[in-house]
mmCIF file of C-alpha atoms in Angstrom:
data_model
loop_
_atom_site.group_PDB
_atom_site.id
_atom_site.type_symbol
_atom_site.label_atom_id
_atom_site.label_comp_id
_atom_site.label_asym_id
_atom_site.label_seq_id
_atom_site.Cartn_x
_atom_site.Cartn_y
_atom_site.Cartn_z
ATOM 1 C CA MET A 1 114.697 74.755 97.055
ATOM 2 C CA GLU A 2 111.527 75.879 95.126
ATOM 3 C CA GLU A 3 111.417 78.936 93.698
ATOM 4 C CA THR A 4 108.855 81.915 94.361
ATOM 5 C CA GLU A 5 107.224 83.846 92.059
ATOM 6 C CA ILE A 6 107.430 87.018 92.136
ATOM 7 C CA PRO A 7 105.677 90.179 89.608
ATOM 8 C CA ASP A 8 107.813 91.295 87.299
ATOM 9 C CA SER A 9 107.200 94.774 88.121
ATOM 10 C CA ILE A 10 109.388 94.170 91.613
ATOM 11 C CA LYS A 11 111.731 91.421 90.490
ATOM 12 C CA CYS A 12 114.606 93.708 89.198
ATOM 13 C CA GLU A 13 114.707 95.557 91.952
ATOM 14 C CA PHE A 14 114.136 92.763 94.528
ATOM 15 C CA GLU A 15 117.648 90.930 92.511
ATOM 16 C CA GLU A 16 119.274 93.915 92.050
ATOM 17 C CA LYS A 17 119.179 94.043 96.092
ATOM 18 C CA GLY A 18 120.425 90.355 96.497
ATOM 19 C CA GLY A 19 116.748 88.537 96.703
ATOM 20 C CA ILE A 20 116.289 87.291 100.418
ATOM 21 C CA ASP A 21 119.237 87.143 101.739
ATOM 22 C CA GLY A 22 120.230 90.833 100.595
ATOM 23 C CA ILE A 23 116.830 92.318 102.138
ATOM 24 C CA ILE A 24 117.594 90.381 105.255
ATOM 25 C CA GLU A 25 120.868 92.115 105.572
ATOM 26 C CA LEU A 26 119.610 95.625 104.823
ATOM 27 C CA LEU A 27 117.357 95.475 107.261
ATOM 28 C CA PRO A 28 117.613 97.079 110.696
ATOM 29 C CA ASN A 29 119.792 94.226 113.255
ATOM 30 C CA ASP A 30 117.674 93.057 116.920
ATOM 31 C CA GLN A 31 118.353 95.685 118.992
ATOM 32 C CA ARG A 32 117.729 98.361 116.875
ATOM 33 C CA ILE A 33 114.072 96.970 116.358
ATOM 34 C CA GLU A 34 114.321 96.304 120.147
ATOM 35 C CA TYR A 35 115.217 100.613 120.103
ATOM 36 C CA ILE A 36 112.512 101.607 117.831
ATOM 37 C CA THR A 37 110.125 99.136 119.316
ATOM 38 C CA SER A 38 110.242 100.810 122.678
ATOM 39 C CA ILE A 39 110.013 103.975 121.111
ATOM 40 C CA ALA A 40 106.709 102.956 119.455
ATOM 41 C CA CYS A 41 105.782 101.583 122.690
ATOM 42 C CA ALA A 42 106.496 105.086 124.403
ATOM 43 C CA ILE A 43 104.822 107.098 122.123
ATOM 44 C CA SER A 44 101.408 104.623 121.555
ATOM 45 C CA ASP A 45 100.257 106.148 124.967
ATOM 46 C CA PRO A 46 97.787 108.949 124.546
ATOM 47 C CA VAL A 47 98.901 110.896 128.126
ATOM 48 C CA ARG A 48 102.919 110.282 126.776
ATOM 49 C CA LEU A 49 102.330 111.327 123.339
ATOM 50 C CA ARG A 50 100.195 114.392 124.769
ATOM 51 C CA VAL A 51 103.548 114.988 127.378
ATOM 52 C CA LEU A 52 106.174 115.258 124.358
ATOM 53 C CA PHE A 53 103.816 117.368 122.571
ATOM 54 C CA ALA A 54 102.982 119.995 125.714
ATOM 55 C CA LEU A 55 106.812 119.522 126.171
ATOM 56 C CA CYS A 56 107.590 120.537 122.669
ATOM 57 C CA MET A 57 106.264 123.483 122.984
ATOM 58 C CA GLN A 58 107.521 124.746 126.450
ATOM 59 C CA PRO A 59 109.377 123.203 129.395
ATOM 60 C CA LEU A 60 106.912 122.414 132.027
ATOM 61 C CA CYS A 61 107.366 120.971 135.345
ATOM 62 C CA VAL A 62 105.577 117.985 137.125
ATOM 63 C CA CYS A 63 103.261 120.122 138.870
ATOM 64 C CA LEU A 64 101.894 121.861 135.670
ATOM 65 C CA LEU A 65 101.901 118.393 133.550
ATOM 66 C CA VAL A 66 99.375 117.408 136.329
ATOM 67 C CA ALA A 67 97.251 119.886 136.066
ATOM 68 C CA MET A 68 96.914 119.498 132.226
ATOM 69 C CA THR A 69 96.593 116.224 132.151
ATOM 70 C CA GLY A 70 94.219 115.279 135.413
ATOM 71 C CA TYR A 71 96.559 112.496 136.346
ATOM 72 C CA ALA A 72 98.070 111.952 140.056
ATOM 73 C CA TYR A 73 101.567 112.962 140.741
ATOM 74 C CA SER A 74 102.553 108.824 141.482
ATOM 75 C CA LYS A 75 100.650 107.544 137.477
ATOM 76 C CA MET A 76 102.380 111.254 135.920
ATOM 77 C CA SER A 77 105.877 109.925 137.524
ATOM 78 C CA TYR A 78 105.446 106.602 135.270
ATOM 79 C CA HIS A 79 104.944 108.117 132.386
ATOM 80 C CA LEU A 80 107.652 110.624 132.689
ATOM 81 C CA SER A 81 109.752 107.780 133.687
ATOM 82 C CA GLY A 82 108.616 105.696 130.806
ATOM 83 C CA LEU A 83 109.812 109.487 128.299
ATOM 84 C CA LYS A 84 112.895 109.362 129.957
ATOM 85 C CA ASP A 85 114.084 106.307 129.591
ATOM 86 C CA ARG A 86 113.475 105.934 126.309
ATOM 87 C CA GLY A 87 115.275 109.390 125.662
ATOM 88 C CA LEU A 88 112.571 111.083 124.666
ATOM 89 C CA ILE A 89 113.085 113.903 127.404
ATOM 90 C CA CYS A 90 115.505 115.140 129.756
ATOM 91 C CA SER A 91 114.769 116.748 133.036
ATOM 92 C CA ARG A 92 116.679 119.486 135.067
ATOM 93 C CA GLN A 93 116.458 120.856 138.692
ATOM 94 C CA GLU A 94 115.706 124.365 139.009
ATOM 95 C CA GLY A 95 115.553 124.993 142.979
ATOM 96 C CA ASN A 96 112.874 121.990 144.112
ATOM 97 C CA TYR A 97 111.644 122.100 141.129
ATOM 98 C CA LEU A 98 112.309 119.645 137.956
ATOM 99 C CA ILE A 99 111.709 121.165 134.408
ATOM 100 C CA TYR A 100 111.344 118.453 131.501
ATOM 101 C CA TYR A 101 111.895 119.301 128.352
ATOM 102 C CA PRO A 102 112.068 116.813 125.236
ATOM 103 C CA THR A 103 115.168 115.852 123.567
ATOM 104 C CA ASP A 104 116.486 116.524 120.148
ATOM 105 C CA LEU A 105 115.009 112.920 119.271
ATOM 106 C CA GLY A 106 111.507 114.205 121.329
ATOM 107 C CA LYS A 107 111.533 116.486 118.706
ATOM 108 C CA LYS A 108 112.084 114.253 116.037
ATOM 109 C CA ILE A 109 109.819 112.068 116.998
ATOM 110 C CA VAL A 110 106.855 115.065 117.495
ATOM 111 C CA GLY A 111 107.554 116.447 114.196
ATOM 112 C CA MET A 112 106.923 112.920 112.273
ATOM 113 C CA VAL A 113 103.702 111.975 114.160
ATOM 114 C CA GLU A 114 102.567 115.845 113.870
ATOM 115 C CA ASN A 115 102.254 115.265 109.932
ATOM 116 C CA TRP A 116 100.113 111.896 110.097
#
């Protein structure tokens, strides 16, 4: 195999990490990459991201989220399911209402993207 020429400014650190094989070994496994991608997909939708931000400010029921976004209940339910399936929000039953709130991961994601 032909040796790849690399800039001197990164060569030492690259070799310390074990070269290409070493870096590949340090990368997250396929399952972790898939999980991270699913979270990125969840927050890539403006409605889901807006809902996640709102829930980090205040736990809310679906009726308030619908009023805030103007989305139909069925569409809001779809978005909430996407956030819930990825572990970004949870819900609790209070009488006839489901109250949605962020998980620790959801709060962490909002904290990260707030600073972008």
